[in-house]
Short mmCIF file of C-alpha atoms in Angstrom, two decimals:
data_model
loop_
_atom_site.label_atom_id
_atom_site.label_comp_id
_atom_site.label_asym_id
_atom_site.label_seq_id
_atom_site.Cartn_x
_atom_site.Cartn_y
_atom_site.Cartn_z
CA MET A 14 0.00 0.00 0.00
CA SER A 15 1.37 3.43 -0.96
CA SER A 16 1.83 6.03 1.73
CA PRO A 17 -0.42 9.13 1.99
CA LEU A 18 2.60 11.24 1.01
CA SER A 19 3.16 9.35 -2.22
CA GLN A 20 -0.55 9.54 -3.08
CA THR A 21 -0.46 13.30 -2.54
CA SER A 22 2.56 13.58 -4.83
CA LYS A 23 0.77 11.59 -7.54
CA LEU A 24 -2.34 13.78 -7.28
CA ARG A 25 -0.22 16.93 -7.45
CA ALA A 26 1.62 15.61 -10.50
CA ARG A 27 -1.65 14.66 -12.19
CA PHE A 28 -3.16 18.07 -11.44
CA SER A 29 -0.14 19.95 -12.77
CA LYS A 30 -0.18 17.80 -15.91
CA ASN A 31 -3.86 18.49 -16.63
CA THR A 32 -3.67 22.21 -15.81
CA VAL A 33 -3.21 24.27 -18.94
CA LYS A 34 -1.12 27.39 -18.43
CA PRO A 35 -2.26 30.40 -20.48
CA ASP A 36 -0.04 30.82 -23.53
CA TRP A 37 0.74 34.43 -22.59
CA LEU A 38 2.44 33.12 -19.43
CA ALA A 39 4.79 30.94 -21.45
CA SER A 40 7.66 33.37 -20.83
CA PRO A 41 8.30 36.94 -19.66
CA LYS A 42 9.13 37.87 -23.27
CA VAL A 43 5.75 36.67 -24.55
CA PHE A 44 3.96 38.51 -21.73
CA ARG A 45 5.84 41.74 -22.47
CA THR A 46 5.12 41.43 -26.19
CA GLU A 47 1.40 40.96 -25.56
CA VAL A 48 1.15 43.88 -23.12
CA LEU A 49 3.01 46.34 -25.36
CA ALA A 50 1.09 45.16 -28.43
CA GLY A 51 -2.19 45.79 -26.62
CA LEU A 52 -1.04 49.33 -25.77
CA VAL A 53 -0.05 50.12 -29.37
CA VAL A 54 -3.38 48.82 -30.68
CA ALA A 55 -5.31 50.83 -28.08
CA LEU A 56 -3.58 54.03 -29.19
CA ALA A 57 -4.37 53.25 -32.82
CA LEU A 58 -8.00 52.41 -32.01
CA ILE A 59 -8.87 55.77 -30.45
CA PRO A 60 -8.91 58.04 -33.54
CA GLU A 61 -10.43 55.26 -35.65
CA ALA A 62 -13.30 54.73 -33.21
CA ILE A 63 -13.95 58.46 -33.07
CA SER A 64 -13.95 58.70 -36.89
CA PHE A 65 -16.39 55.80 -37.22
CA SER A 66 -18.64 57.42 -34.63
CA ILE A 67 -18.79 60.51 -36.83
CA ILE A 68 -19.68 58.32 -39.84
CA ALA A 69 -22.53 56.75 -37.87
CA GLY A 70 -23.64 60.15 -36.61
CA VAL A 71 -23.21 59.36 -32.92
CA ASP A 72 -21.19 60.75 -30.02
CA PRO A 73 -17.50 59.63 -29.95
CA ALA A 74 -18.16 57.83 -26.68
CA VAL A 75 -20.49 55.40 -28.51
CA GLY A 76 -17.69 54.25 -30.80
CA LEU A 77 -15.02 54.21 -28.08
CA PHE A 78 -17.15 52.17 -25.68
CA ALA A 79 -18.01 49.78 -28.52
CA SER A 80 -14.31 49.23 -29.19
CA PHE A 81 -13.72 48.57 -25.50
CA THR A 82 -16.50 46.03 -25.04
CA MET A 83 -15.91 44.31 -28.39
CA ALA A 84 -12.20 43.78 -27.70
CA VAL A 85 -12.65 42.58 -24.12
CA VAL A 86 -15.54 40.22 -24.84
CA ILE A 87 -14.12 38.72 -28.05
CA SER A 88 -10.81 38.03 -26.28
CA VAL A 89 -12.73 35.53 -24.15
CA VAL A 90 -15.41 34.11 -26.45
CA GLY A 91 -13.75 34.49 -29.88
CA GLY A 92 -12.19 31.68 -31.87
CA ARG A 93 -9.13 33.51 -33.30
CA LYS A 94 -6.37 34.45 -30.86
CA ALA A 95 -4.77 37.90 -31.20
CA MET A 96 -7.43 39.19 -33.59
CA ILE A 97 -8.77 42.65 -32.74
CA SER A 98 -12.49 43.38 -32.88
CA ALA A 99 -13.81 46.91 -32.42
CA ALA A 100 -16.04 49.53 -34.00
CA THR A 101 -15.41 49.52 -37.77
CA GLY A 102 -16.20 51.75 -40.71
CA ALA A 103 -18.11 49.07 -42.62
CA MET A 104 -20.47 48.47 -39.71
CA ALA A 105 -20.89 52.21 -39.18
CA LEU A 106 -21.92 52.65 -42.81
CA VAL A 107 -24.51 49.86 -42.52
CA ILE A 108 -26.32 51.32 -39.52
CA ALA A 109 -25.73 55.05 -40.10
CA PRO A 110 -29.01 55.52 -42.08
CA LEU A 111 -30.97 53.96 -39.23
CA ASN A 112 -29.47 56.38 -36.70
CA HIS A 113 -30.00 59.41 -38.94
CA GLU A 114 -33.68 58.56 -39.51
CA TYR A 115 -34.79 57.04 -36.22
CA GLY A 116 -32.19 57.90 -33.57
CA LEU A 117 -29.59 56.22 -31.36
CA GLY A 118 -32.06 53.92 -29.62
CA TYR A 119 -32.94 52.15 -32.87
CA LEU A 120 -29.24 51.87 -33.77
CA ILE A 121 -28.51 50.15 -30.44
CA ALA A 122 -31.50 47.83 -30.88
CA ALA A 123 -30.27 46.89 -34.38
CA VAL A 124 -26.81 46.10 -32.98
CA ILE A 125 -28.30 43.75 -30.38
CA LEU A 126 -30.56 42.05 -32.94
CA GLY A 127 -27.63 41.80 -35.37
CA GLY A 128 -25.59 40.11 -32.66
CA LEU A 129 -28.37 37.58 -32.04
CA ILE A 130 -28.54 36.85 -35.78
CA GLN A 131 -24.77 36.27 -35.81
CA ILE A 132 -25.12 33.79 -32.94
CA VAL A 133 -27.78 31.87 -34.86
CA LEU A 134 -25.80 31.92 -38.12
CA GLY A 135 -22.68 30.83 -36.27
CA ALA A 136 -24.51 27.95 -34.61
CA LEU A 137 -25.89 26.90 -38.02
CA GLY A 138 -22.34 26.57 -39.35
CA VAL A 139 -22.11 29.60 -41.65
CA ALA A 140 -18.34 29.63 -41.03
CA LYS A 141 -18.02 26.45 -43.09
CA LEU A 142 -18.79 28.50 -46.19
CA MET A 143 -15.28 29.97 -45.88
CA ARG A 144 -13.89 26.86 -47.55
CA PHE A 145 -15.53 28.04 -50.79
CA VAL A 146 -13.58 31.31 -50.86
CA PRO A 147 -10.89 30.87 -53.55
CA ARG A 148 -7.29 31.94 -53.02
CA SER A 149 -7.59 34.62 -55.72
CA VAL A 150 -10.46 36.23 -53.76
CA MET A 151 -8.39 36.08 -50.58
CA VAL A 152 -5.45 37.79 -52.32
CA GLY A 153 -7.81 40.44 -53.70
CA PHE A 154 -9.28 40.91 -50.22
CA VAL A 155 -5.83 41.47 -48.71
CA ASN A 156 -4.73 43.89 -51.44
CA ALA A 157 -7.99 45.82 -51.27
CA LEU A 158 -7.64 46.03 -47.50
CA ALA A 159 -4.15 47.53 -47.87
CA ILE A 160 -5.46 50.08 -50.38
CA LEU A 161 -8.36 51.06 -48.08
CA ILE A 162 -6.01 51.49 -45.11
CA PHE A 163 -3.81 53.75 -47.25
CA MET A 164 -6.78 55.72 -48.61
CA ALA A 165 -8.10 56.28 -45.09
CA GLN A 166 -4.85 58.12 -44.24
CA VAL A 167 -4.95 60.47 -47.24
CA PRO A 168 -7.43 62.94 -45.64
CA GLU A 169 -5.10 63.19 -42.64
CA MET A 170 -2.33 64.43 -44.96
CA ARG A 171 -4.43 66.88 -46.97
CA ASP A 172 -4.76 70.60 -46.08
CA VAL A 173 -2.61 70.23 -42.97
CA PRO A 174 0.37 72.22 -41.58
CA TRP A 175 3.67 71.47 -43.35
CA ALA A 176 5.09 69.97 -40.13
CA VAL A 177 2.78 66.94 -40.54
CA TYR A 178 4.86 65.63 -43.46
CA PRO A 179 8.29 65.51 -41.78
CA LEU A 180 6.67 64.06 -38.67
CA THR A 181 5.02 61.30 -40.73
CA ILE A 182 8.27 60.55 -42.57
CA GLY A 183 10.15 60.55 -39.27
CA GLY A 184 7.62 58.13 -37.79
CA LEU A 185 8.02 55.77 -40.74
CA ALA A 186 11.82 55.94 -40.46
CA LEU A 187 11.68 55.13 -36.75
CA MET A 188 9.50 52.08 -37.35
CA VAL A 189 11.75 50.81 -40.14
CA PHE A 190 15.11 51.26 -38.41
CA PHE A 191 14.32 50.92 -34.68
CA PRO A 192 13.77 47.11 -34.88
CA LYS A 193 17.39 46.83 -36.10
CA ILE A 194 18.46 48.12 -32.66
CA THR A 195 16.01 46.12 -30.54
CA LYS A 196 12.67 44.35 -30.86
CA ALA A 197 11.98 44.35 -27.13
CA VAL A 198 9.63 47.31 -27.53
CA PRO A 199 7.27 47.60 -30.51
CA ALA A 200 8.56 50.17 -32.97
CA PRO A 201 5.10 51.78 -33.44
CA LEU A 202 4.92 52.52 -29.69
CA VAL A 203 8.39 54.10 -29.77
CA SER A 204 7.40 56.17 -32.79
CA ILE A 205 4.17 57.42 -31.17
CA VAL A 206 5.91 58.38 -27.92
CA ILE A 207 8.85 60.16 -29.60
CA LEU A 208 6.68 62.13 -32.03
CA THR A 209 4.32 63.14 -29.20
CA VAL A 210 7.22 64.35 -27.05
CA ILE A 211 8.69 66.32 -29.97
CA THR A 212 5.44 68.08 -30.85
CA ILE A 213 4.67 68.99 -27.23
CA ALA A 214 8.22 70.06 -26.34
CA ALA A 215 8.69 72.13 -29.49
CA GLY A 216 5.15 73.49 -29.42
CA ILE A 217 4.46 72.30 -32.97
CA ALA A 218 0.85 72.97 -33.98
CA VAL A 219 -0.40 69.90 -35.83
CA PRO A 220 -3.70 67.95 -35.79
CA THR A 221 -3.98 65.73 -32.72
CA VAL A 222 -6.23 62.93 -31.47
CA GLY A 223 -8.15 65.50 -29.43
CA ASP A 224 -9.17 67.28 -32.62
CA LYS A 225 -11.16 64.20 -33.64
CA GLY A 226 -13.66 64.68 -30.83
CA ASP A 227 -14.13 64.88 -27.09
CA LEU A 228 -13.05 61.82 -25.13
CA PRO A 229 -15.47 60.38 -22.52
CA SER A 230 -14.68 60.92 -18.85
CA SER A 231 -16.85 58.18 -17.33
CA LEU A 232 -17.30 54.41 -17.65
CA PRO A 233 -20.00 52.82 -19.84
CA VAL A 234 -23.19 51.83 -18.04
CA PRO A 235 -25.41 48.91 -19.13
CA GLY A 236 -29.01 49.57 -20.10
CA MET A 237 -31.84 48.75 -22.49
CA PRO A 238 -32.20 50.52 -25.84
CA ASP A 239 -34.66 53.43 -25.72
CA VAL A 240 -37.19 52.07 -28.24
CA PRO A 241 -40.77 50.82 -28.07
CA PHE A 242 -40.76 47.02 -27.98
CA THR A 243 -43.29 46.54 -30.78
CA LEU A 244 -43.56 44.68 -34.06
CA ASP A 245 -43.10 47.97 -35.93
CA THR A 246 -39.74 48.49 -34.24
CA LEU A 247 -38.70 44.95 -35.17
CA THR A 248 -39.63 45.38 -38.83
CA THR A 249 -37.79 48.70 -38.89
CA ILE A 250 -34.50 47.43 -37.49
CA ALA A 251 -34.53 43.89 -38.95
CA PRO A 252 -33.12 44.72 -42.44
CA TYR A 253 -30.29 46.77 -40.91
CA ALA A 254 -29.61 44.10 -38.30
CA PHE A 255 -29.39 41.36 -40.94
CA ALA A 256 -27.02 43.40 -43.12
CA PHE A 257 -25.01 44.26 -40.01
CA ALA A 258 -24.73 40.56 -39.10
CA LEU A 259 -23.66 39.45 -42.58
CA VAL A 260 -21.07 42.19 -43.12
CA GLY A 261 -19.63 41.65 -39.63
CA LEU A 262 -19.30 37.89 -40.07
CA MET A 263 -17.81 38.21 -43.55
CA GLU A 264 -15.10 40.66 -42.46
CA SER A 265 -14.37 38.77 -39.24
CA LEU A 266 -14.07 35.36 -40.89
CA MET A 267 -11.91 36.70 -43.71
CA THR A 268 -9.65 38.43 -41.19
CA ALA A 269 -9.43 35.27 -39.10
CA LYS A 270 -8.36 33.32 -42.18
CA LEU A 271 -5.74 35.98 -42.93
CA VAL A 272 -4.35 35.74 -39.38
CA ASP A 273 -4.34 31.94 -39.70
CA ASP A 274 -2.08 32.27 -42.73
CA ILE A 275 0.23 34.81 -41.10
CA THR A 276 0.68 32.82 -37.88
CA ASP A 277 0.53 29.32 -39.42
CA THR A 278 -2.14 28.35 -36.89
CA HIS A 279 -5.75 27.22 -37.15
CA SER A 280 -8.68 28.99 -35.52
CA ASN A 281 -12.21 27.92 -34.68
CA LYS A 282 -14.33 29.85 -37.17
CA THR A 283 -17.65 28.64 -35.72
CA ARG A 284 -16.64 29.85 -32.26
CA GLU A 285 -15.52 33.14 -33.81
CA SER A 286 -18.89 33.56 -35.53
CA VAL A 287 -20.84 32.96 -32.34
CA GLY A 288 -18.35 35.06 -30.37
CA GLN A 289 -18.85 38.05 -32.67
CA GLY A 290 -22.57 37.80 -31.99
CA VAL A 291 -22.10 37.60 -28.22
CA ALA A 292 -19.72 40.58 -28.30
CA ASN A 293 -22.19 42.67 -30.30
CA VAL A 294 -25.11 41.82 -28.01
CA ILE A 295 -23.11 42.85 -24.94
CA THR A 296 -21.81 45.94 -26.74
CA GLY A 297 -25.37 46.95 -27.57
CA PHE A 298 -26.50 46.67 -23.97
CA PHE A 299 -23.57 48.94 -22.99
CA GLY A 300 -24.67 51.56 -25.52
CA GLY A 301 -22.00 50.82 -28.13
CA MET A 302 -22.39 50.95 -31.91
CA GLY A 303 -21.22 47.36 -32.43
CA GLY A 304 -18.38 46.17 -34.61
CA CYS A 305 -16.42 43.27 -36.03
CA ALA A 306 -12.83 42.24 -36.65
CA MET A 307 -10.73 45.34 -37.30
CA ILE A 308 -8.26 44.40 -39.98
CA GLY A 309 -5.81 47.29 -39.76
CA GLN A 310 -5.46 47.05 -35.99
CA THR A 311 -5.22 43.26 -36.22
CA MET A 312 -2.27 43.67 -38.56
CA ILE A 313 -0.64 46.06 -36.07
CA ASN A 314 -1.17 43.50 -33.33
CA VAL A 315 -0.12 40.36 -35.19
CA LYS A 316 2.24 41.42 -37.96
CA THR A 317 3.87 44.59 -36.61
CA SER A 318 3.91 43.92 -32.86
CA GLY A 319 4.19 40.12 -32.97
CA ALA A 320 1.28 39.33 -30.63
CA ARG A 321 -0.12 35.80 -30.69
CA THR A 322 -2.44 35.39 -27.67
CA ARG A 323 -5.79 36.57 -26.32
CA LEU A 324 -4.06 38.83 -23.78
CA SER A 325 -3.15 41.45 -26.40
CA THR A 326 -6.79 41.59 -27.57
CA PHE A 327 -8.07 41.88 -24.00
CA LEU A 328 -5.57 44.57 -23.05
CA SER A 329 -6.23 46.60 -26.20
CA GLY A 330 -9.76 47.13 -24.88
CA VAL A 331 -8.68 47.72 -21.27
CA PHE A 332 -5.92 50.15 -22.27
CA LEU A 333 -8.34 51.95 -24.58
CA LEU A 334 -10.74 52.62 -21.71
CA LEU A 335 -7.93 53.68 -19.35
CA LEU A 336 -6.39 55.97 -21.94
CA VAL A 337 -9.60 57.83 -22.79
CA VAL A 338 -11.09 57.99 -19.27
CA VAL A 339 -8.00 58.39 -17.06
CA PHE A 340 -5.32 59.74 -19.40
CA GLY A 341 -7.57 61.58 -21.82
CA LEU A 342 -5.62 64.84 -21.63
CA VAL A 343 -2.35 63.11 -22.54
CA VAL A 344 -3.90 61.02 -25.32
CA SER A 345 -5.52 64.12 -26.81
CA ASP A 346 -2.04 65.55 -27.46
CA ILE A 347 -0.85 62.60 -29.59
CA PRO A 348 -0.23 63.95 -33.10
CA MET A 349 -2.28 62.28 -35.80
CA ALA A 350 0.90 62.14 -37.89
CA ALA A 351 2.25 59.45 -35.54
CA LEU A 352 -0.80 57.25 -36.02
CA VAL A 353 -0.91 57.92 -39.77
CA ALA A 354 2.69 56.70 -40.02
CA VAL A 355 1.74 53.48 -38.22
CA MET A 356 -1.18 52.82 -40.56
CA LEU A 357 0.87 53.61 -43.68
CA LEU A 358 3.44 51.01 -42.64
CA VAL A 359 0.63 48.54 -41.97
CA ALA A 360 -0.82 49.17 -45.44
CA PHE A 361 2.56 48.57 -47.08
CA ALA A 362 3.17 45.37 -45.09
CA THR A 363 -0.36 44.06 -45.73
CA PHE A 364 -0.29 44.37 -49.53
CA ASP A 365 0.70 41.14 -51.30
CA TRP A 366 3.37 42.60 -53.58
CA HIS A 367 4.24 39.19 -54.98
CA SER A 368 0.75 38.90 -56.48
CA VAL A 369 1.27 41.91 -58.78
CA GLN A 370 4.81 41.18 -59.93
CA PRO A 371 5.00 40.83 -63.75
CA LYS A 372 6.38 37.29 -63.58
CA THR A 373 3.55 36.24 -61.25
CA LEU A 374 0.87 37.79 -63.47
CA LYS A 375 2.45 36.13 -66.50
CA ARG A 376 2.23 32.67 -64.95
CA MET A 377 -1.20 33.11 -63.36
CA PRO A 378 -4.27 32.02 -65.38
CA VAL A 379 -6.22 34.97 -66.75
CA GLY A 380 -9.32 33.88 -64.83
CA GLU A 381 -7.49 33.96 -61.48
CA THR A 382 -6.10 37.42 -62.15
CA THR A 383 -9.56 38.62 -63.20
CA VAL A 384 -11.10 37.37 -59.95
CA MET A 385 -8.44 39.17 -57.91
CA ALA A 386 -8.89 42.40 -59.90
CA VAL A 387 -12.70 42.32 -59.57
CA THR A 388 -12.43 41.79 -55.81
CA VAL A 389 -10.03 44.72 -55.41
CA ALA A 390 -12.04 47.02 -57.69
CA ALA A 391 -15.35 46.24 -55.94
CA VAL A 392 -13.93 46.81 -52.48
CA VAL A 393 -12.19 50.05 -53.39
CA ALA A 394 -15.28 51.36 -55.22
CA THR A 395 -17.75 50.52 -52.44
CA HIS A 396 -15.41 50.69 -49.41
CA ASN A 397 -17.12 47.48 -48.36
CA LEU A 398 -14.97 44.36 -48.04
CA ALA A 399 -18.00 42.07 -47.89
CA ILE A 400 -19.35 43.25 -51.27
CA GLY A 401 -15.95 42.72 -52.86
CA VAL A 402 -15.63 39.21 -51.48
CA VAL A 403 -19.12 38.23 -52.65
CA LEU A 404 -18.54 39.60 -56.15
CA GLY A 405 -15.13 37.96 -56.30
CA CYS A 406 -16.63 34.60 -55.36
CA LEU A 407 -19.37 34.97 -58.00
CA VAL A 408 -16.81 35.74 -60.71
CA ALA A 409 -14.70 32.80 -59.53
CA MET A 410 -17.75 30.53 -59.86
CA VAL A 411 -18.36 31.74 -63.42
CA VAL A 412 -14.71 31.22 -64.34
CA PHE A 413 -14.74 27.75 -62.79
CA ALA A 414 -17.97 26.72 -64.50
CA LYS A 415 -16.67 27.96 -67.85
CA ARG A 416 -13.41 26.06 -67.34
CA VAL A 417 -15.03 22.74 -66.49
CA ALA A 418 -18.01 23.00 -68.84
CA HIS A 419 -16.11 21.13 -71.56
CA LEU A 420 -14.51 18.50 -69.34
CA ALA A 421 -16.97 15.80 -70.37
CA GLU A 422 -15.86 14.00 -73.53
CA VAL A 423 -17.76 11.43 -75.62
CA SER A 424 -16.15 8.91 -77.98
CA GLY A 425 -18.13 6.27 -79.90
CA VAL A 426 -17.01 2.90 -81.29
CA VAL A 427 -19.24 0.81 -83.59
CA ASP A 428 -18.95 -2.99 -83.47
CA PRO A 429 -17.50 -4.57 -86.65
CA ASP A 430 -20.82 -6.26 -87.39
CA GLY A 431 -22.58 -2.86 -87.19
CA THR A 432 -25.22 -4.02 -84.66
CA GLN A 433 -24.06 -2.03 -81.64
CA VAL A 434 -22.31 1.25 -80.81
CA VAL A 435 -20.57 1.92 -77.49
CA TYR A 436 -20.15 5.52 -76.37
CA ALA A 437 -17.53 6.08 -73.64
CA VAL A 438 -18.28 9.22 -71.60
CA THR A 439 -15.34 10.65 -69.64
CA GLY A 440 -15.39 13.49 -67.11
CA GLU A 441 -17.59 15.19 -64.54
CA LEU A 442 -21.26 15.52 -65.46
CA PHE A 443 -23.05 18.52 -63.91
CA PHE A 444 -25.25 21.36 -65.14
CA ALA A 445 -22.49 23.07 -67.15
CA SER A 446 -20.79 20.09 -68.74
CA SER A 447 -23.98 18.08 -69.41
CA ASN A 448 -25.62 20.82 -71.52
CA ASP A 449 -23.62 19.82 -74.61
CA LEU A 450 -23.85 16.08 -73.90
CA VAL A 451 -27.11 15.65 -75.81
CA TYR A 452 -25.55 16.89 -79.05
CA GLN A 453 -22.60 14.48 -79.12
CA PHE A 454 -24.55 11.39 -80.31
CA ASP A 455 -25.44 10.33 -83.85
CA TYR A 456 -29.13 9.53 -83.33
CA LYS A 457 -29.93 9.12 -87.03
CA ASP A 458 -27.16 6.79 -88.21
CA ASP A 459 -26.37 4.78 -85.07
CA PRO A 460 -27.40 1.08 -84.96
CA ASP A 461 -30.41 -0.02 -82.93
CA ASP A 462 -28.37 -1.09 -79.91
CA VAL A 463 -26.67 1.85 -78.12
CA VAL A 464 -24.49 1.45 -75.01
CA ILE A 465 -23.41 4.49 -72.96
CA ASP A 466 -20.43 3.61 -70.76
CA LEU A 467 -20.06 5.93 -67.75
CA THR A 468 -17.21 4.02 -66.08
CA ASP A 469 -14.94 7.08 -66.31
CA ALA A 470 -17.63 9.64 -65.54
CA HIS A 471 -19.52 10.85 -62.47
CA ILE A 472 -23.07 12.21 -62.21
CA TRP A 473 -23.26 15.22 -59.86
CA ASP A 474 -26.74 16.69 -60.32
CA ALA A 475 -30.24 16.38 -61.75
CA SER A 476 -29.23 18.26 -64.92
CA SER A 477 -26.99 15.35 -65.90
CA VAL A 478 -29.77 12.81 -65.29
CA ALA A 479 -32.12 14.95 -67.38
CA ALA A 480 -29.52 15.02 -70.18
CA LEU A 481 -29.29 11.21 -70.14
CA ASP A 482 -33.10 11.00 -70.19
CA ALA A 483 -33.15 13.29 -73.25
CA ILE A 484 -30.60 11.09 -75.01
CA GLU A 485 -32.67 7.97 -74.32
CA THR A 486 -35.82 9.75 -75.54
CA LYS A 487 -34.20 10.84 -78.81
CA TYR A 488 -33.04 7.25 -79.52
CA ALA A 489 -36.43 5.80 -78.48
CA GLN A 490 -38.19 8.09 -80.97
CA ARG A 491 -36.18 6.31 -83.66
CA GLY A 492 -36.93 2.85 -82.25
CA LYS A 493 -33.48 2.38 -80.78
CA LYS A 494 -32.58 0.99 -77.36
CA VAL A 495 -30.15 2.64 -74.95
CA THR A 496 -28.30 0.81 -72.16
CA ILE A 497 -26.36 2.79 -69.55
CA VAL A 498 -23.50 0.90 -67.90
CA GLY A 499 -20.52 1.59 -65.66
CA LEU A 500 -22.22 3.87 -63.14
CA ASN A 501 -20.38 4.15 -59.83
CA LYS A 502 -22.48 3.79 -56.68
CA PRO A 503 -23.33 7.48 -56.01
CA SER A 504 -24.07 8.08 -59.70
CA ALA A 505 -26.24 4.95 -59.90
CA GLU A 506 -28.22 5.99 -56.83
CA MET A 507 -28.91 9.46 -58.25
CA HIS A 508 -29.77 8.07 -61.68
CA ASP A 509 -32.12 5.40 -60.31
CA LYS A 510 -33.87 7.96 -58.14
CA LEU A 511 -34.38 10.67 -60.80
CA ALA A 512 -34.40 8.93 -64.18
CA GLY A 513 -37.74 9.44 -65.93
CA GLN A 514 -39.01 11.77 -63.19
CA LEU A 515 -37.66 15.11 -64.45
CA THR A 516 -40.07 15.79 -67.32
CA VAL A 517 -43.82 16.23 -67.27
CA SER A 518 -45.68 13.57 -69.28
CA HIS A 519 -48.75 14.64 -71.32
#
């Protein structure tokens, strides 16, 4: 019998083995990286959240509180580590008309309903549709994102004091060369601090974060949206809520896939879909304007700062709240040039330059390049990543269907005695490829015994069965018999189930 001491040791060993230590506690270096990354992202979130509040027509506090609650909640319930969710321009554009026409209460109600729709869609497995997004659409998405990030900075460099330009260039230079000295502190944070100190110490008059709008001085308080709980209210907010849910999920899932590729890790897209919904519901009850994955800030967190855990996402929200509520006076003095420099570097690093190199374009099929170009053009024209992705996928489907429409081949061999002809069908039979199938048989001159061999073919849909029915009908009208052989099991099951049932008899 083992002693009580040895049993205690075994239990302790078993407990320590089964206890999972948070990945941000793996080492002091990882912890420091996550904390500093969260701080950099928080600084970059503030002017963005204020700008998106203006787009939506609400007080800056509505956007700032939304960024806080979204980041904190998604860090716990989301499926993609280190991804930043906050108030975004796309979501602001979707719900801005509702706020302008009906007021803030209806906007908040739409955010909550949109979050509930996202939860339902996530539970139904909408994330699985991501597997149908082609690589060319993903490349177009990334390139369009980089262009949008760059375009968003252009107004900050137009009609501004001359000092903005050297400050921006200086910020870029700091972020490029500082990592060669040390990577212990994120270069964007160093750049923001140094440029802020320079502008304050030298008394340089340039646009600052404070010029974007007043920062809140109190904490968000939970409450119900100020709307009548009637069917009329539901019908009013439902279209906006549904659009809000779809756009948010599209951008979040595409961003999660992008982060997967950058970090060489897999994320739970279903959990991310549901998590986005939970975060938006909570954000709505705290009076926020809702949001989704924020691609630019995610790139700062993952690509520029090297964050990889949930801690950076959580702290970006916590630091954001502390900065605007407690250190609002200091944050207000940060020059916009410092944050513009950060976003310009992010735009440059995000763009897939390899995809537009002449040798790459020369090797790439024209259809693939077209899909990428359509995705980029649609996103840049509409400033909506979701629209670009949908259009890109539609074009990719057309290109694919056109490419495989002629994959089915038919070759016929007549027996020496002339009593039978065997047609060998090769390829994939579906609605595109089976359209021409009917016209590849010699109904008039073939012998009375016709065999169609589908050993090297596969039936995918009802259109193919209908095409085979039409072939049999055309031969039957001439008193000729058709025998179909070689069907694999799935094809045979579909053919047996649908053959003769797809046309109306008179």
